[in-house]
Short mmCIF file of C-alpha atoms in Angstrom, two decimals:
data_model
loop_
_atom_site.label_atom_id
_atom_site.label_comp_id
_atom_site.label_asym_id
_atom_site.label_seq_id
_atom_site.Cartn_x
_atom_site.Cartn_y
_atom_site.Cartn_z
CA UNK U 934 39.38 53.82 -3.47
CA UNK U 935 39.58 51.57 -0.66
CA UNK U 936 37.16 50.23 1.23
CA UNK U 937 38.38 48.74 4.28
CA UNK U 938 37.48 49.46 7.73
CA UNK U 939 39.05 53.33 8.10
CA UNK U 940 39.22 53.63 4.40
CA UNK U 941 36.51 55.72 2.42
CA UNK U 942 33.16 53.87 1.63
CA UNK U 943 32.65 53.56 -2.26
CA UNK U 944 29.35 55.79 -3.37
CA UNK U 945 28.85 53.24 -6.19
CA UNK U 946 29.19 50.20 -4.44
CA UNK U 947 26.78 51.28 -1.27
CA UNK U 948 23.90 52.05 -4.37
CA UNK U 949 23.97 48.94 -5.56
CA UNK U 950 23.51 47.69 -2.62
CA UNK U 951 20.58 49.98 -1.74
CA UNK U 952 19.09 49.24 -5.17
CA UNK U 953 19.79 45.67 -4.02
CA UNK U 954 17.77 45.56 -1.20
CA UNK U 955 15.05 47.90 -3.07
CA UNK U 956 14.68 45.07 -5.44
CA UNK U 957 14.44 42.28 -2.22
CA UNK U 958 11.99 43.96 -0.50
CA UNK U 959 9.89 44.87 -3.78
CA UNK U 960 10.35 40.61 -4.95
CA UNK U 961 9.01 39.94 -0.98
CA UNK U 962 6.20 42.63 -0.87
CA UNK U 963 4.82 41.27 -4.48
CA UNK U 964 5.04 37.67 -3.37
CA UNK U 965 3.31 38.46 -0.35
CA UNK U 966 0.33 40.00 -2.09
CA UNK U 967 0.03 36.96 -4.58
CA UNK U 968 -0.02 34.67 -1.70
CA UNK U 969 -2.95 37.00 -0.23
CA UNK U 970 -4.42 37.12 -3.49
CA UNK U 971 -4.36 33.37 -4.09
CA UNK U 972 -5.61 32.66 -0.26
CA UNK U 973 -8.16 34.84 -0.80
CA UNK U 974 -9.20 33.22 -3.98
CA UNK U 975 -9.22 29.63 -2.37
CA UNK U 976 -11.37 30.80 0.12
CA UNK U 977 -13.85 32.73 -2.18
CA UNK U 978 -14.11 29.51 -4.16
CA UNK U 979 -14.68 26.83 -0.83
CA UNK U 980 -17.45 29.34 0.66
CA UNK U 981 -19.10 29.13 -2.82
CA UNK U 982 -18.64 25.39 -3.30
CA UNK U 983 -19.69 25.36 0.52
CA UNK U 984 -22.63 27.27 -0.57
CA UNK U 985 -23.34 24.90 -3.33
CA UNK U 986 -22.59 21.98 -1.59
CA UNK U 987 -25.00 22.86 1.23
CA UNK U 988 -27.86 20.44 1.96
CA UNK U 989 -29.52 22.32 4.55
CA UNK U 990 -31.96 20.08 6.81
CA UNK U 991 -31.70 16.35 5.38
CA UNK U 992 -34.60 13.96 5.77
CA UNK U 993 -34.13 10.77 7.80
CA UNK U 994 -36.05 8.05 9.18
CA UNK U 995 -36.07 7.09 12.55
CA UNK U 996 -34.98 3.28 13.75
CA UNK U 997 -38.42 3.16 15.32
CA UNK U 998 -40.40 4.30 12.41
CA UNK U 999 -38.24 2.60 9.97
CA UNK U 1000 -39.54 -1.13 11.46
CA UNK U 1001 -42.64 -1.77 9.28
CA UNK U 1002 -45.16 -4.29 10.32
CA UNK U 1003 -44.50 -7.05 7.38
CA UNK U 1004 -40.67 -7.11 8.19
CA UNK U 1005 -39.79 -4.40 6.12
CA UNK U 1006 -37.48 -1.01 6.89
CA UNK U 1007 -38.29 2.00 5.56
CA UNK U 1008 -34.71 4.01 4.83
CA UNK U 1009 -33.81 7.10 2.96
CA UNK U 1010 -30.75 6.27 0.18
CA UNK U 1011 -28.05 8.59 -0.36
CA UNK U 1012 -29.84 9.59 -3.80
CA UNK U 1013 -32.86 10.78 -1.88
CA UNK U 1014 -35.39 8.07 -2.86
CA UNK U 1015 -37.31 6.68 0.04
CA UNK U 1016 -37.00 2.89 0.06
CA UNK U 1017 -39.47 1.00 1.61
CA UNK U 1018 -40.05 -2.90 1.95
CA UNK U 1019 -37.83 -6.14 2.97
CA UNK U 1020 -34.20 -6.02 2.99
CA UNK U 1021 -33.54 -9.05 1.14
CA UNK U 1022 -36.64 -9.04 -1.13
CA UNK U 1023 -35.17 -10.18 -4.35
CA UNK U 1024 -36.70 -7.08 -6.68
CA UNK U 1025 -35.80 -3.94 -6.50
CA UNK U 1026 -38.82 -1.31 -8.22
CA UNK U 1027 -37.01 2.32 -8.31
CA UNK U 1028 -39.83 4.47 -9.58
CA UNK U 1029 -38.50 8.33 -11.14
CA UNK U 1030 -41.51 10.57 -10.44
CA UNK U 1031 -42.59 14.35 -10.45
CA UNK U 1032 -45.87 14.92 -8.22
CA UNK U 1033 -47.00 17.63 -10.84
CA UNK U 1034 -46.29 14.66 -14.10
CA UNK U 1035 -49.21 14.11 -15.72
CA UNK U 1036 -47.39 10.86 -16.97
CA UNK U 1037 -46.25 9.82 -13.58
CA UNK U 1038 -50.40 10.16 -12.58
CA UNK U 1039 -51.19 7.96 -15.35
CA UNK U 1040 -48.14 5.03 -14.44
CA UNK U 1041 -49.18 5.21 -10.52
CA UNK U 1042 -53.02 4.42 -11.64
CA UNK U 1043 -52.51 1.44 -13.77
CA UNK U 1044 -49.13 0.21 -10.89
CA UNK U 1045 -49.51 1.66 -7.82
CA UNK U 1046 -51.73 -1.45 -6.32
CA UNK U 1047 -49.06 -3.72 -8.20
CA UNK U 1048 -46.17 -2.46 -6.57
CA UNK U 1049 -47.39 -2.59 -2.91
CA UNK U 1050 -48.47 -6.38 -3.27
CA UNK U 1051 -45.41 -7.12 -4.08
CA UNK U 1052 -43.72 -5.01 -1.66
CA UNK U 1053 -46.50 -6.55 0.71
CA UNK U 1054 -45.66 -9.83 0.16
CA UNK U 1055 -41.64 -9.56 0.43
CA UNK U 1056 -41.34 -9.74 -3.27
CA UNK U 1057 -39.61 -6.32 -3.98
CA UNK U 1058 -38.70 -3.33 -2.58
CA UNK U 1059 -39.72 0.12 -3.88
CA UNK U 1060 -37.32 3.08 -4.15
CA UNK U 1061 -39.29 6.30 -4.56
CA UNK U 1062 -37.36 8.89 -6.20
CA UNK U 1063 -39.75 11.95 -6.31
CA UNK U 1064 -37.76 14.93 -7.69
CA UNK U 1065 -38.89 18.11 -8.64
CA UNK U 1066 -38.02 19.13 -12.44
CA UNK U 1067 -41.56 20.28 -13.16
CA UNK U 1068 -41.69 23.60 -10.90
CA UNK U 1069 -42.04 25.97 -13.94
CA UNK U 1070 -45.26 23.74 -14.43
CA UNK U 1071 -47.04 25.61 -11.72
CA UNK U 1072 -46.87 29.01 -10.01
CA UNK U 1073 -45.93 28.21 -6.71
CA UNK U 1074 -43.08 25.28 -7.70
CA UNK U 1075 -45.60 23.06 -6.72
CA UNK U 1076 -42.95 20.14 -7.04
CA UNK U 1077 -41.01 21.27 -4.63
CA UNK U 1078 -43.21 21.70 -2.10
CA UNK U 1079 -45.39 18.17 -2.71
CA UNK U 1080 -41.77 16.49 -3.10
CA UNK U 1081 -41.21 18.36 0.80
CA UNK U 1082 -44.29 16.57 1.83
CA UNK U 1083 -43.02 13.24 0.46
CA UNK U 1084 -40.23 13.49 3.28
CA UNK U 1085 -42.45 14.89 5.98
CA UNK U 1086 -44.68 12.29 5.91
CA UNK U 1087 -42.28 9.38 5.25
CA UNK U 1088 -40.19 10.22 8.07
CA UNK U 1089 -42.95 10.29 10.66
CA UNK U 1090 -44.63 7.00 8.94
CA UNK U 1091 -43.13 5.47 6.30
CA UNK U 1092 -45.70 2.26 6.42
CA UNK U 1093 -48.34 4.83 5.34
CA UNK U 1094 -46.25 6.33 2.56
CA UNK U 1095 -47.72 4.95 -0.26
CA UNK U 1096 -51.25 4.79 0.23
CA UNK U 1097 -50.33 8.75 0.73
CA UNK U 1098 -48.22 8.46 -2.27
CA UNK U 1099 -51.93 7.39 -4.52
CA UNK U 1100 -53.72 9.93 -3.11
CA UNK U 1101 -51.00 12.95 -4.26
CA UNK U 1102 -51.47 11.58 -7.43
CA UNK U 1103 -54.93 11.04 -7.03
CA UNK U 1104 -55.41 15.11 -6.71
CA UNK U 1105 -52.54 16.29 -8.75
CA UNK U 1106 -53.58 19.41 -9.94
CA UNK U 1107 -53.61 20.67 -13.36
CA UNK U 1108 -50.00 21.87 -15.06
CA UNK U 1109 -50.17 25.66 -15.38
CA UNK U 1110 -51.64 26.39 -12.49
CA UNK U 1111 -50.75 27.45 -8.84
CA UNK U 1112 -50.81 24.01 -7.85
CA UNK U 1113 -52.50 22.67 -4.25
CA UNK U 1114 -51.57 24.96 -1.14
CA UNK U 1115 -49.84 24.14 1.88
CA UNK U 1116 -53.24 23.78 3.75
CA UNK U 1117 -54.32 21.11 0.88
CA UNK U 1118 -51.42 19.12 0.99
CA UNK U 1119 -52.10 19.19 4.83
CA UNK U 1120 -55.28 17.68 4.40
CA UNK U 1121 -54.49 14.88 2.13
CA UNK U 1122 -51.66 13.92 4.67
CA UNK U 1123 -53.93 14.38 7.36
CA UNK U 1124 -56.59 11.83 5.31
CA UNK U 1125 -53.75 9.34 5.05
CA UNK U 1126 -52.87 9.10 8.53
CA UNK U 1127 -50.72 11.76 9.85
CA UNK U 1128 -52.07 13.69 12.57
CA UNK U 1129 -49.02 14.68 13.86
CA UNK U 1130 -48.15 18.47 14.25
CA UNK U 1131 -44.75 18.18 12.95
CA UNK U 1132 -45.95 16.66 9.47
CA UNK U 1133 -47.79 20.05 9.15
CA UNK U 1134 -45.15 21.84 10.62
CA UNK U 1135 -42.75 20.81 7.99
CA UNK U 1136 -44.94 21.19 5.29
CA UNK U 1137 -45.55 24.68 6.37
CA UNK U 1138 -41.53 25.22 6.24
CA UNK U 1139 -41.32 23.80 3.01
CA UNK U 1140 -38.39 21.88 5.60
CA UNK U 1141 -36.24 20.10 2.67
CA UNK U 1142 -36.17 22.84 -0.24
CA UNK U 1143 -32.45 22.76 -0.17
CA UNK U 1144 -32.16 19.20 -0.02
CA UNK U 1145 -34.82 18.37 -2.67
CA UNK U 1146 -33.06 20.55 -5.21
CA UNK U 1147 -29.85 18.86 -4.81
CA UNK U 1148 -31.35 15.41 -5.67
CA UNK U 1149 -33.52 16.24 -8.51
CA UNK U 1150 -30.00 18.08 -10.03
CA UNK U 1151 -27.63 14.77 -9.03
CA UNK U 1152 -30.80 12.49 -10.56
CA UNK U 1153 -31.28 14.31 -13.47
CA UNK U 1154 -27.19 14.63 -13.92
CA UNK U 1155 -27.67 10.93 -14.00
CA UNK U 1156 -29.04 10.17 -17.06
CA UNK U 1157 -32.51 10.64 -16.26
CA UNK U 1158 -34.47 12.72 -18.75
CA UNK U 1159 -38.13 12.16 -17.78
CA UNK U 1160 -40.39 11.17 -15.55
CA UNK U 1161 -42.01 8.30 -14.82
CA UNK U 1162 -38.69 6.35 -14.92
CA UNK U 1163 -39.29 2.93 -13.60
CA UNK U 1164 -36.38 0.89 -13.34
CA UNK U 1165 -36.56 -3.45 -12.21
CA UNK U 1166 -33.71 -4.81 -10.52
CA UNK U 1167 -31.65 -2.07 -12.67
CA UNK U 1168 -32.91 -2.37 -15.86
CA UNK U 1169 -35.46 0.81 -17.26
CA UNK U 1170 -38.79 -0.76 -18.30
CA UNK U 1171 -39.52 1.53 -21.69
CA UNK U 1172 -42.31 -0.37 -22.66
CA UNK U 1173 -45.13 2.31 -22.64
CA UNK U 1174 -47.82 -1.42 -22.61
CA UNK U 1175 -45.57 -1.81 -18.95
CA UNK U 1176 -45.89 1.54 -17.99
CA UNK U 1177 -49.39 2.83 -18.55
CA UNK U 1178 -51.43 -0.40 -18.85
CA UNK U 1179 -53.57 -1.66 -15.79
CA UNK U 1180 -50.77 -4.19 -13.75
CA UNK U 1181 -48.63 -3.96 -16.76
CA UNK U 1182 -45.34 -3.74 -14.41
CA UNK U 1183 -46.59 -7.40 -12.91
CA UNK U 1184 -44.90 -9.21 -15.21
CA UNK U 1185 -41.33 -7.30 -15.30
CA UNK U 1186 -41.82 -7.92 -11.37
CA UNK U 1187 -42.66 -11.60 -11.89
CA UNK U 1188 -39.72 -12.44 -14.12
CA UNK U 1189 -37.22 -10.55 -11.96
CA UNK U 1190 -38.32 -12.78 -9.32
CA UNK U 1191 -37.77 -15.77 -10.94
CA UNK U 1192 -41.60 -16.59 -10.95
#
């Protein structure tokens, strides 16, 4: 039959067409819901990595707290140790710790006074990584919350920092236990020098939770598999004589010095 304008239209022919555009419109409605599927899929995974990704409140140190009195500067590096002494003091002391380490205790009695008379006198500058691996050591993740404290009082006062730093270890509580409370770790900031509100504040708000997990996982994704890890100028002091002996890090200091 014909199918030219006046002619009879063919039954056959106008199906296939019709089964034609069936088939279109079928192709178009299934790519449209695998393009909603896949956007909704990219978006499910960048709230989760946003999620993951998030930070929440990030320590800092002011410009005018950051000038310390000997010509150092107090900063916060972008793997969350606070770093405290002259810029172009020719050691560089990183220090791995965990306020609830027994071991870290024991390394901060025999060094502590080494490393700030060398910070003191220009000599090196200290990086304080204090993480917080050891929560399950305590009932109340006591890590966490001393590490918070570590940034609350740095940030308000980094040139008392470390003579806070020998007291935490000073009164580390026992492993096992609930650890100190907010109101004690208040106190022994208080007894080093901060009287300010905020310090208690924060410690109250357990401010950097977020944060602090985020750099104890990128530290110990580092390579880092305990605590104390002391590291001169790069290099990890494994010497347990170094470590745990009264001044035993004064030589390591010395020789990276060129002394």
């Amino acid at each position: 039959m014909s199918n030219k304008p006046g002619g009879k239209k063919n039954p056959l022919l106008a199906a296939e067409r019709a089964d034609r555009n069936r088939k279109i419109l079928i192709q178009v409605g299934v790519a449209v819901v695998l393009i909603g599927l896949i956007a909704a899929i990219g978006i499910g995974i960048a709230v989760k990595n946003s999620k993951k990704n998030d930070l929440g409140a990030t320590p800092s140190i002011a410009a005018t707290a950051a000038q310390l009195l000997n010509g150092g500067t107090a900063t916060i590096t972008d793997n969350g140790a606070i770093r405290i002494g002259k810029p172009d003091a020719k050691v560089t002391i990183r220090v791995v710790a965990d306020l609830q380490c027994p071991a870290c205790k024991a390394f901060e009695a025999a060094n502590s006074q080494v490393i700030k008379d060398a910070v003191d006198k220009g000599t090196a500058v200290v990086e304080y990584n204090v993480i917080s691996f050891l929560d399950k050591a305590s009932t109340t993740k006591y890590s966490s919350r001393a590490a918070n404290a570590s940034y609350c009082v740095a940030q308000t006062d980094p040139s008392k920092y470390l003579g806070w730093l020998t007291t935490m270890f000073e009164k580390q509580p026992a492993e096992g236990g609930t650890g100190l409370t907010d109101d004690q770790l208040i106190e022994i900031a208080t007894g080093a020098g901060y009287t300010d509100a905020s310090v208690a504040q924060c410690i109250k708000d357990n401010s950097y939770n977020k944060y602090i997990e985020a750099k104890t996982n990128d530290v110990m994704k580092s390579g880092i598999q305990s605590t104390p890890s002391v590291f001169v100028n790069g290099k990890q002091i494994q010497s347990s004589q170094e470590l745990m002996t009264l001044g035993g890090l004064a030589p390591a200091i010395a020789a990276a010095a060129g002394q």
